[in-house]
Coordinates of C-alpha atoms and ligand atoms in Angstrom, one line a residue:
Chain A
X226 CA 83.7 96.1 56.8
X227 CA 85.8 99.0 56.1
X228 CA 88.7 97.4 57.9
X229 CA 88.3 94.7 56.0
X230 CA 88.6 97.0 52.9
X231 CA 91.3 99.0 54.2
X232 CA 93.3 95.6 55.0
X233 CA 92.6 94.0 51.5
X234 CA 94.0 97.3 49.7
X235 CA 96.7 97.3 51.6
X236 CA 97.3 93.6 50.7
X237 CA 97.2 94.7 46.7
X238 CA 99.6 97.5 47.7
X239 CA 102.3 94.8 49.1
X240 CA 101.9 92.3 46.6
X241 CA 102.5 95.8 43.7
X242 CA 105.2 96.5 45.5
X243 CA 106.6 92.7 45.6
X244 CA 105.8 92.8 41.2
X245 CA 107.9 96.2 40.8
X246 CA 110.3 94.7 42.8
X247 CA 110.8 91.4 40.8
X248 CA 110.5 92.9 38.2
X249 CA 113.2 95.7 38.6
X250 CA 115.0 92.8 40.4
X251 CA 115.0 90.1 37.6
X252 CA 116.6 87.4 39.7
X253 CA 115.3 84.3 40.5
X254 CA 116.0 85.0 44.6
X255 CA 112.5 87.0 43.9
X256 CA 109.8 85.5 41.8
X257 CA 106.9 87.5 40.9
X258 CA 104.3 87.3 43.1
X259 CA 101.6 85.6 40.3
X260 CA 104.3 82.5 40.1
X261 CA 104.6 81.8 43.9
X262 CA 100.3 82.0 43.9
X263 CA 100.0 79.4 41.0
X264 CA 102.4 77.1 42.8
X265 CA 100.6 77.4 46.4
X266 CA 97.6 76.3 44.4
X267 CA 99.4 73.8 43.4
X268 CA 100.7 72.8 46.5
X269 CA 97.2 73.1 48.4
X270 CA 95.9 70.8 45.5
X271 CA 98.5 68.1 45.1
X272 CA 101.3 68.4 47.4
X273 CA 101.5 68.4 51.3
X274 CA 101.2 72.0 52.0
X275 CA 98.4 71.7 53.7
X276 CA 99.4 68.8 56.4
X277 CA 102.4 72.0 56.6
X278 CA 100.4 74.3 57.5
X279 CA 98.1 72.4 60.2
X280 CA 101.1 70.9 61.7
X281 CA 102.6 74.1 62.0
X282 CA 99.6 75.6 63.6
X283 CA 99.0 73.3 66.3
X284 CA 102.3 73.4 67.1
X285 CA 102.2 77.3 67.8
X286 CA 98.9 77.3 69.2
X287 CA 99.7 74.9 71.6
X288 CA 102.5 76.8 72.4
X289 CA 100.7 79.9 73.0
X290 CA 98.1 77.9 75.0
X291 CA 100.4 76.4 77.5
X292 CA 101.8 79.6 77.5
X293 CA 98.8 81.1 78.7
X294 CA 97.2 78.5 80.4
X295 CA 100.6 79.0 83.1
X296 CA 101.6 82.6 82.7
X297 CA 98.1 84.1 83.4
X298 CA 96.7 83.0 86.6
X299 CA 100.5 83.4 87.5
X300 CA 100.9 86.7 86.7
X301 CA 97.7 88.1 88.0
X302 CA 98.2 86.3 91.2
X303 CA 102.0 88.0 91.6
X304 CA 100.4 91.5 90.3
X305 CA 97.7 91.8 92.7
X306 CA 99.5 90.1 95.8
X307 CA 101.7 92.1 97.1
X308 CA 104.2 89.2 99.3
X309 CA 104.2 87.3 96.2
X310 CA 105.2 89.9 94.2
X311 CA 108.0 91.4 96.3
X312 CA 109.4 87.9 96.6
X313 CA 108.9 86.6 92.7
X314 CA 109.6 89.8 90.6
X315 CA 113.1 89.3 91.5
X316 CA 113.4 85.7 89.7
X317 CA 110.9 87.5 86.8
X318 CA 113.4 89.9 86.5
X319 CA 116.9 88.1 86.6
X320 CA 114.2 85.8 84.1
X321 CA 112.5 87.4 82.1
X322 CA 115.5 89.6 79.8
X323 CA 117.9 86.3 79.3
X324 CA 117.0 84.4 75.7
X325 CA 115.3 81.8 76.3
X326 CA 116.4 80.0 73.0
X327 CA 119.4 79.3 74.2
X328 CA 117.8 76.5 76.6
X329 CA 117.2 74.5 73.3
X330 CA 119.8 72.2 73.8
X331 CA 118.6 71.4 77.5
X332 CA 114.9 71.4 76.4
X333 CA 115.9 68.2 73.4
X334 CA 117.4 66.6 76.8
X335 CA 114.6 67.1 78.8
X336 CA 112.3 66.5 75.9
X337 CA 113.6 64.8 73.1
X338 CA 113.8 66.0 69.8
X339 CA 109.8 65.4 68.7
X340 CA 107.0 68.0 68.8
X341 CA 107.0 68.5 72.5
X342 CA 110.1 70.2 72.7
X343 CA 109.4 72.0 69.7
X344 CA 106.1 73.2 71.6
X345 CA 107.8 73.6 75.2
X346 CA 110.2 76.2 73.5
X347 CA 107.8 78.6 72.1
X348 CA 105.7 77.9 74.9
X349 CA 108.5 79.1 77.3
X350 CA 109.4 82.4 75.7
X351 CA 106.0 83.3 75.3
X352 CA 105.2 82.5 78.7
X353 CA 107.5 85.3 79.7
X354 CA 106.2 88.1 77.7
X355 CA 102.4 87.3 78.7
X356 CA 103.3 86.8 82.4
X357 CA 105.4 90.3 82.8
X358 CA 102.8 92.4 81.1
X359 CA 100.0 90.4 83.0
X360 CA 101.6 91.0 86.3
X361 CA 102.1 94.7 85.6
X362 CA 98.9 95.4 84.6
X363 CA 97.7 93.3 88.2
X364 CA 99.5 95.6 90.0
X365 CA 98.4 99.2 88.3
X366 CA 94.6 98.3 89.2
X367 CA 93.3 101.2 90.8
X368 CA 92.9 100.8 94.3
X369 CA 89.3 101.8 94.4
X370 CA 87.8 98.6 92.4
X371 CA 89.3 96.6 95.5
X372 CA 87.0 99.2 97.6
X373 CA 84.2 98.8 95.8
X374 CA 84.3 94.5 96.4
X375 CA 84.9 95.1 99.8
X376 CA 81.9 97.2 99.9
X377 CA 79.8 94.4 98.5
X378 CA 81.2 92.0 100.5
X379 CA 83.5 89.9 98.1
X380 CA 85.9 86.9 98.8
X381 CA 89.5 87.2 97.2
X382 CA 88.3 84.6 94.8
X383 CA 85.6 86.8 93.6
X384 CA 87.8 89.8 93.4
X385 CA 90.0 87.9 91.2
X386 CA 86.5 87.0 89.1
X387 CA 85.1 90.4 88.7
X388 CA 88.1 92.6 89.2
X389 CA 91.5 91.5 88.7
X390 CA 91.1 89.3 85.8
X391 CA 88.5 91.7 83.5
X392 CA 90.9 94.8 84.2
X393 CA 94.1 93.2 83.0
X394 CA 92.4 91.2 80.3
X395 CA 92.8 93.9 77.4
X396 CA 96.3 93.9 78.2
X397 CA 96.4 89.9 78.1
X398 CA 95.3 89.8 74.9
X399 CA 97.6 92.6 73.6
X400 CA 100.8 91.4 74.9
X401 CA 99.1 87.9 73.0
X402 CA 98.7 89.5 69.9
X403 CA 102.1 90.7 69.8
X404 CA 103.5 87.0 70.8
X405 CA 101.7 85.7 67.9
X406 CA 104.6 87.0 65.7
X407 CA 106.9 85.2 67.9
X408 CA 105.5 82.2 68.3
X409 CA 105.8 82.6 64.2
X410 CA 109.2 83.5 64.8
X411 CA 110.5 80.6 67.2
X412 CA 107.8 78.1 65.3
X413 CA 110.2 78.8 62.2
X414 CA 113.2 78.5 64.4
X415 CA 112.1 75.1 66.0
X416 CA 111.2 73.3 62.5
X417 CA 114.2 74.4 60.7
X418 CA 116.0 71.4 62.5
X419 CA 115.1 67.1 63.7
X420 CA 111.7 67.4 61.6
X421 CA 110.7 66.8 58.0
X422 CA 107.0 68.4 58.6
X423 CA 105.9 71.6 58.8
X424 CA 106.2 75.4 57.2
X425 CA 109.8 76.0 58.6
X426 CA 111.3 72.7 57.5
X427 CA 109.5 73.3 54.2
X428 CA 111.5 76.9 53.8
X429 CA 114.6 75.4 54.8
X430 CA 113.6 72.2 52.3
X431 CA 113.1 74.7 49.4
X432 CA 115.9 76.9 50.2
X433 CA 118.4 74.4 50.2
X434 CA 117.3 72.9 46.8
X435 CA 117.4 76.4 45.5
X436 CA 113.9 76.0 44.6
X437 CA 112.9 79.6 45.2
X438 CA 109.4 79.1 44.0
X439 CA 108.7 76.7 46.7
X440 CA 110.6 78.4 49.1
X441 CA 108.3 81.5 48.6
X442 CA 105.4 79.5 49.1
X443 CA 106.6 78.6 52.4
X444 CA 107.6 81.9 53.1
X445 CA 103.7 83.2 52.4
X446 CA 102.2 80.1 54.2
X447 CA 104.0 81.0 57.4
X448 CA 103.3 85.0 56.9
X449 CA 99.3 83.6 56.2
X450 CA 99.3 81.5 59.8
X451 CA 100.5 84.2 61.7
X452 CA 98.1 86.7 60.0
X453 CA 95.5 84.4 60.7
X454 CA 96.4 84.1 64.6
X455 CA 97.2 87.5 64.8
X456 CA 93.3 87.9 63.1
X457 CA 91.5 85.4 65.4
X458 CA 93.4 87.3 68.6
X459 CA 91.9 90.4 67.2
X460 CA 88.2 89.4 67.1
X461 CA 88.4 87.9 70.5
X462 CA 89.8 91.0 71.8
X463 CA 87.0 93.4 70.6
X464 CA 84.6 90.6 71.6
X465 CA 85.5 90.4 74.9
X466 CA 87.2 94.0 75.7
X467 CA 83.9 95.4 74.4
X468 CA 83.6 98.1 77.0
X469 CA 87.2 98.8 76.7
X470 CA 86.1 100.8 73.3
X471 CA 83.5 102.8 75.2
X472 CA 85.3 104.3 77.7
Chain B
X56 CA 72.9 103.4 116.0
X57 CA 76.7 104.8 114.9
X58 CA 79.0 106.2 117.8
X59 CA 82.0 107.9 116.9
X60 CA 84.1 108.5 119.5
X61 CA 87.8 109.9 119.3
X62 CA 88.4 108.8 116.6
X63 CA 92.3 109.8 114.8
X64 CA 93.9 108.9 111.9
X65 CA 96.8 109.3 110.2
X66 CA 98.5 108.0 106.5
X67 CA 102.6 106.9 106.5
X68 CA 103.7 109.5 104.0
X69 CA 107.2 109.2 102.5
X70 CA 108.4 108.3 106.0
X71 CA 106.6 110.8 107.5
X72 CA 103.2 110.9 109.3
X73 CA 100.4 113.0 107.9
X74 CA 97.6 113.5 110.2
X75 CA 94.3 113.4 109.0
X76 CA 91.6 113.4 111.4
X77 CA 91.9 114.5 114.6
X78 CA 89.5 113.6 117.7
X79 CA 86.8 112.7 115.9
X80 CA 83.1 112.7 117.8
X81 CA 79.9 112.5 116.9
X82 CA 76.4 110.3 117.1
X83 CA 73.7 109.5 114.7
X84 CA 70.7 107.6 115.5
X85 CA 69.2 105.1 113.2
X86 CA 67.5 106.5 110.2
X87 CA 69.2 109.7 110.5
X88 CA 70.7 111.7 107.5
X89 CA 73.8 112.9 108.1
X90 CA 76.2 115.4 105.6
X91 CA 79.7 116.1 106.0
X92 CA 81.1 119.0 104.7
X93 CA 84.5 120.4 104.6
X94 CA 87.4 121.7 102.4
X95 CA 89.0 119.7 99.9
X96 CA 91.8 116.8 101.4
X97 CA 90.5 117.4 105.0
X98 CA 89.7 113.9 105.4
X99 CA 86.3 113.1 104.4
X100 CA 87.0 110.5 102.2
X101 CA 88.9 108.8 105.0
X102 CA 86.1 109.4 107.5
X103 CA 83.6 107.8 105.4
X104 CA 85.9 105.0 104.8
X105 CA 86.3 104.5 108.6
X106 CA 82.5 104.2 108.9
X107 CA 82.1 101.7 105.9
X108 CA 85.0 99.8 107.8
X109 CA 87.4 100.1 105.0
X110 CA 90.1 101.8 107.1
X111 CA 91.1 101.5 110.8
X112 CA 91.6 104.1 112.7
X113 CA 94.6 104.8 114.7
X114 CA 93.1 104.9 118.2
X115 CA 89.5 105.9 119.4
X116 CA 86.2 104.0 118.4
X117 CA 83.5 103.7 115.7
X118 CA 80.5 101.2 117.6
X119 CA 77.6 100.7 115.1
X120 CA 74.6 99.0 116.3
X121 CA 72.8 96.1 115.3
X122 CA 74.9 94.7 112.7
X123 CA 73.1 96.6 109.8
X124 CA 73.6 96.1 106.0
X125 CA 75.6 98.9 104.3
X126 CA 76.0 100.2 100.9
X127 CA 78.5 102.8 99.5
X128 CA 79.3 104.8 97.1
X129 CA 82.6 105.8 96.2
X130 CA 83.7 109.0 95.2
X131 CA 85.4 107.5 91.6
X132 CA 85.6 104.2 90.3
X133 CA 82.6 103.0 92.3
X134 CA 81.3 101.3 89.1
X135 CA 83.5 98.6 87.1
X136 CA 83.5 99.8 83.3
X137 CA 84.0 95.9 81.9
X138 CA 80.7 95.2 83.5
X139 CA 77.0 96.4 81.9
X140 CA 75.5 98.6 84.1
X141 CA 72.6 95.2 85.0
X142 CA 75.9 93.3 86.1
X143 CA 76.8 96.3 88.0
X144 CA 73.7 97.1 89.7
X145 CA 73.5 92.7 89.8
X146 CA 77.2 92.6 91.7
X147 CA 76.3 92.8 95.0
X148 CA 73.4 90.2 94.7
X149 CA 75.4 87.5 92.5
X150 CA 78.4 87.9 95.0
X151 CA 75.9 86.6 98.0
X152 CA 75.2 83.8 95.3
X153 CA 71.5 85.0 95.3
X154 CA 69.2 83.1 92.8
X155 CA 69.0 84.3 89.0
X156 CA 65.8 84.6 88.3
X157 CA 65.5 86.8 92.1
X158 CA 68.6 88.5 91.2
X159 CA 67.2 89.6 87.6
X160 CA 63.9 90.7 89.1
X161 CA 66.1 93.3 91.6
X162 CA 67.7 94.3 88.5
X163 CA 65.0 94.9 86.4
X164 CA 62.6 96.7 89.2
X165 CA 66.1 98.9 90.0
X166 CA 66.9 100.2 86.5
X167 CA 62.8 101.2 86.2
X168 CA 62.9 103.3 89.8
X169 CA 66.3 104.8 88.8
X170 CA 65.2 105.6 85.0
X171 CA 67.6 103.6 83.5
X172 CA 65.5 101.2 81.8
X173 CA 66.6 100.4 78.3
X174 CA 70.0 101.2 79.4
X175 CA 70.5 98.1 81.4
X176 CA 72.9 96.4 78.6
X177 CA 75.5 99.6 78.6
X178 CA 78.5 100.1 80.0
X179 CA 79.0 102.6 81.7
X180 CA 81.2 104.6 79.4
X181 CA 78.7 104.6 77.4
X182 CA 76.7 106.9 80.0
X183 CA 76.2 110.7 81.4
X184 CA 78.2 111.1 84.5
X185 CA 74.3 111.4 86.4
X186 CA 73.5 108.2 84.8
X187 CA 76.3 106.4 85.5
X188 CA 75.8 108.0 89.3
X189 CA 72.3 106.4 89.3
X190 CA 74.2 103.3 88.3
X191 CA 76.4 103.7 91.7
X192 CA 73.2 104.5 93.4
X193 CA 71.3 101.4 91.9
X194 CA 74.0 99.0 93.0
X195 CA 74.3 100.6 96.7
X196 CA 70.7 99.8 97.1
X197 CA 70.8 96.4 95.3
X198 CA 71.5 94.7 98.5
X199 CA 68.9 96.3 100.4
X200 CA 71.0 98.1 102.6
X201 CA 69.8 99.8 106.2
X202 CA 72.6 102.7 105.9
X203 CA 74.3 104.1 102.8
X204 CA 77.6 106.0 102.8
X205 CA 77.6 108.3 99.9
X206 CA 81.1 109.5 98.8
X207 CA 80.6 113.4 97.0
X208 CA 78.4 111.0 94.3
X209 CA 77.1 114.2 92.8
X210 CA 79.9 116.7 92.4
X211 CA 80.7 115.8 89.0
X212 CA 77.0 117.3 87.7
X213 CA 75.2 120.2 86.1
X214 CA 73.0 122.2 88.6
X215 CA 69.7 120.6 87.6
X216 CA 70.6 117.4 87.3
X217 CA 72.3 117.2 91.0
X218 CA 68.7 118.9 92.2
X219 CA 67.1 116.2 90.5
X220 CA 69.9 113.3 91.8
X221 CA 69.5 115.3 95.4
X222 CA 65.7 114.8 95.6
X223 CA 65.8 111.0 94.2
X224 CA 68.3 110.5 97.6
X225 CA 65.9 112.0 99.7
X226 CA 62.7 110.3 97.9
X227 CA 64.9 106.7 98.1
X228 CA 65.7 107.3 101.8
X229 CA 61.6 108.4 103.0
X230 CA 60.6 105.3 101.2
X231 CA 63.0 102.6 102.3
X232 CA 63.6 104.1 105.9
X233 CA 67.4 103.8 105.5
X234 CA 70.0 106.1 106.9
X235 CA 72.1 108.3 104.9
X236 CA 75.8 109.6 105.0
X237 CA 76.5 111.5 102.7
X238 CA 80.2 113.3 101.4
X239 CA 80.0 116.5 100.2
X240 CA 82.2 120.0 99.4
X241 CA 78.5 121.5 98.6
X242 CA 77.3 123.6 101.3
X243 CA 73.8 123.6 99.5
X244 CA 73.6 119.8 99.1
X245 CA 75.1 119.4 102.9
X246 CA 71.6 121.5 104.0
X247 CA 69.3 119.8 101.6
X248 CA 70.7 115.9 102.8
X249 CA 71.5 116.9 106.2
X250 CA 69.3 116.9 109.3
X251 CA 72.6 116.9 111.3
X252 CA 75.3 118.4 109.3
X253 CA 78.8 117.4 110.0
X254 CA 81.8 120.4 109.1
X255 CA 85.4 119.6 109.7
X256 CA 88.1 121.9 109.4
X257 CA 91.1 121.8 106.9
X258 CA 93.6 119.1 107.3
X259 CA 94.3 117.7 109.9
X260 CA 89.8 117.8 109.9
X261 CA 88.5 118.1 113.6
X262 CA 84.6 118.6 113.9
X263 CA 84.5 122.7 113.6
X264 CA 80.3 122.3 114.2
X265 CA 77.7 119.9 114.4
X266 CA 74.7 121.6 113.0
X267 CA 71.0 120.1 113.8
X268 CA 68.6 120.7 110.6
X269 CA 65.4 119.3 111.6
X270 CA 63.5 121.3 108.4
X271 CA 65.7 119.1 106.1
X272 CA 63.4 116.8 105.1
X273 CA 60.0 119.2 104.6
X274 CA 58.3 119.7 101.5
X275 CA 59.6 122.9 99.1
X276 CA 62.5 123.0 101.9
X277 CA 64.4 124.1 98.6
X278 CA 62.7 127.5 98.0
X279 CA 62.6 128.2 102.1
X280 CA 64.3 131.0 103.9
X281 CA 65.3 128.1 106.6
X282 CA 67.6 126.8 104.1
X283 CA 69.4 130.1 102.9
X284 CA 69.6 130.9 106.7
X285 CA 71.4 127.7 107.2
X286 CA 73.7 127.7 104.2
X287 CA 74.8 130.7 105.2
X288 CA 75.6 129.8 108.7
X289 CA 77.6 126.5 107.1
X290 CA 79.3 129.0 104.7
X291 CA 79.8 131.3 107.6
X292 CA 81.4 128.4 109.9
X293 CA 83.3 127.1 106.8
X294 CA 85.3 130.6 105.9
X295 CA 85.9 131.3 109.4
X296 CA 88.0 128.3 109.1
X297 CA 89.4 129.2 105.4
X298 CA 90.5 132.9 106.6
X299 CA 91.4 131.6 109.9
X300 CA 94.8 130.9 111.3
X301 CA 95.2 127.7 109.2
X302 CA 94.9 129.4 105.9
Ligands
ATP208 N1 95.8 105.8 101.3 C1 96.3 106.9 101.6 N2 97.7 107.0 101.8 C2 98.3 108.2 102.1 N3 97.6 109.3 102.2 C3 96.3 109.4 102.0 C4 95.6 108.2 101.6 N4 94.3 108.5 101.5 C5 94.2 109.8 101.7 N5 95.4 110.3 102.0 C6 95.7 111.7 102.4 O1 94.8 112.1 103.4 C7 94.3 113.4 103.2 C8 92.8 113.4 103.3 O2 92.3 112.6 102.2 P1 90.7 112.5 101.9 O3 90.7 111.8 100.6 O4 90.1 111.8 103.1 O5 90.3 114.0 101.8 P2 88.8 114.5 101.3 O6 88.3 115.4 102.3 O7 88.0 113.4 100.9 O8 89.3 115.3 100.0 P3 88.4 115.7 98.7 O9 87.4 116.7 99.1 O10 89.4 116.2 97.7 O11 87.8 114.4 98.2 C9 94.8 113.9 101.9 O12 95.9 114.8 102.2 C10 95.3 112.7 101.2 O13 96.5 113.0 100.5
MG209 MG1 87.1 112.7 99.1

């Protein structure tokens, strides 16, 4: 509950900060914050904002789910065994530091210019950033924990159950947290181009009818859906990384 | 029931071979407690590891008899902090895909004989280290086990409580009929656990003296001149080594 304070003050700070700041500013580039909430009401109400806003969210989660659904059981299995890792990291690492953006134009070949590209993109440089930090946490597990299963008698499988995957999973969900804000980031990229749905193409929309109202709107919608990602993230984290605060 | 005969081992160190044990011998028959003692990085660990089967050695033979059941406990990292201590103690059951309900039963009836009830829904950061080394000790004897290898699991105690710890092992092992190995850099707790008392020398450890110490297992043993007389003659064995040529 006090987080939940803390966060909501800090909220009220920004938005006194954004007031000063059109006000000092007196341009229509930056309306005061009180305008841009009456016309996301607005927009909620009447308008389509809220078709933007789910559209936009599937398309990231989906994103980060294929994301994870691939780059998980990848990366743990090239952490924790050793000929896989000496012959992948290589490709990981020639991989990994090019931007993947650039592979847009192949991706519309491949996949046309509709949601699944848009989806396969985000998916794809999000993939990379969960599987390097999954794989390098698989490989810094203490040697001991494999030990102990040995002790007890476990099969790989089970070492992957009880060992491998709990011990890397606060670091999962980390290195998720942080591609929330650029799945936001490449979501925005994605619908800024071949669509006429969603929060991006609504911020381009706005911006290129000057309409700076609307374009704020957008602007706070997409802010909102990765807040509200980054949120969700967050509760799974401390639900499931309980221990992880006890030690 | 375990024959050690010759054994040697050695670790690939930076290109280099570090020696660790060296013509290793000894014998214990079935039910026996055994201690073994020596300085710090003279091999014990590895020793112990050998006889839980975790490590080869290099050349010689470790024969043990009868296929019995064996539980360990490592010297750190024994227990998996993402687990409550029930799904630690539980591990060893649930990895031999026991039934729940006979499973839960084990668990229960351990946490009461190790005084952890109430505690069975921590983790075990959440513990005292002699908790959490009842914890280690619960799981060992989870799976019912005929011998258990015991990795220094009380060095990280206050006097008392290791006293206490130190008689549970003793009760556990007059009860169950089980054999004991037991780790150690104690001379006191080597006397107390040991009827034959193992003490290797510094690194590369070779078997300096196998003492016999029938008395171990009498009542008030503690308190008895025996017991100083033999801790002394350990001690005496021990600094012979320390002051020796290979200090
Ligand atoms: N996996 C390994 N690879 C390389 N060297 C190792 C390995 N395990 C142990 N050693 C080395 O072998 C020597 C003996 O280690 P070991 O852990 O058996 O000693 P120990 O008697 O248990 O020490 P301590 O009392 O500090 O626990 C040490 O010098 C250690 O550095
Ligand atoms: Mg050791």
């Amino acid at each position: 509950m006090d987080r939940t304070r803390d966060t909501f003050f800090a909220l009220l700070v920004l938005v006194g900060l954004w007031e000063i700041c059109a006000l000092l500013l007196d341009s229509m580039a930056l309306p005061e914050p009180w305008i841009v909430l009456l016309d996301i009401i607005a927009a909620l109400a009447g308008g389509n904002l809220l078709d933007d806003l789910a559209i936009s969210a599937v398309r990231a989660l989906l994103g980060l789910l294929l994301a994870v659904a691939a780059a998980v059981p990848l990366g743990l299995a090239i952490g924790a065994e050793k000929p896989l890792r000496k012959r992948l990291s290589p490709f990981i690492y020639l991989l990994y530091p090019i931007p993947h953006v650039v592979l847009l134009p192949l991706i519309i070949i491949l996949f046309g210019i509709g949601n699944l590209s848009k989806i396969f993109l985000i998916a794809l440089i999000v993939f990379f950033q969960i599987l390097v930090t999954t794989r390098d946490a698989a490989t810094n597990i203490n040697r001991n924990y494999y030990y102990s299963m040995q002790t007890l008698g476990a099969s790989r499988l089970q070492v992957y159950r009880h060992v491998i995957l709990p011990a890397c999973l606060p670091k999962i969900l980390t290195a998720l947290r942080i591609s929330v804000g650029t799945s936001v980031a490449i979501l925005f990229f994605v619908e800024s181009f071949a669509t006429t749905r969603g929060l991006g193409y609504r911020i381009m929309d706005s911006w290129g009818r000057a309409d700076y109202v609307a374009l704020y709107t957008g602007i706070c919608s997409m802010a909102l859906l990765g807040f509200t990602l980054y949120l969700i993230l967050d509760r799974l984290e401390r639900r499931i990384c309980r221990w992880n605060r006890t030690g | 029931m375990i024959t050690v005969h010759s054994v040697n081992l050695s670790f690939a160190h930076n290109g280099a071979t570090l020696p660790v044990l060296r013509d290793i011998s000894f014998h214990l028959e079935s039910e026996d407690y055994c201690a073994i003692i020596g300085p710090s990085g003279c091999g014990k660990t590895s020793l112990l590891f050998l006889l839980a089967g975790l490590l080869q050695p290099d050349s010689g033979t470790i024969d043990i008899t009868g296929s019995p059941r064996s539980g360990t406990i490592l010297q750190n990292f024994g227990l998996f902090p993402w687990k409550t201590v029930s799904q630690n103690i539980a591990l060893g059951l649930v990895l031999q895909k026991r039934p729940p309900h006979e499973v839960r039963r084990r668990v229960d009836s351990l946490l009461e004989e190790m005084g952890l009830s109430g505690f069975g829904e921590h983790f075990p950061g959440q513990l005292s280290g002699g908790m959490q080394q009842r914890v280690a000790l619960a799981r060992a004897l989870a799976i019912e086990p005929d011998i258990l290898f015991m990795d220094e699991p009380l060095s990280s105690l206050d006097a008392l409580t290791r006293e206490r710890l130190q008689n549970l092992i003793v009760d556990i092992r007059q009860a169950k009929g089980i054999s004991t190995v037991l780790v150690t850099h104690s001379i006191e707790e080597a006397v107390f656990l040991g009827r034959t008392i193992i003490v290797l020398s510094g690194r590369p450890g070779r078997v300096l003296q196998i003492i016999d110490n029938p008395d171990a297992d009498t009542d008030n043993f503690r308190q008895s001149d025996t017991f100083f007389q033999r801790c002394i003659a350990v001690r005496q064995i021990l600094a012979g080594e320390v002051d020796g040529p290979h200090a």
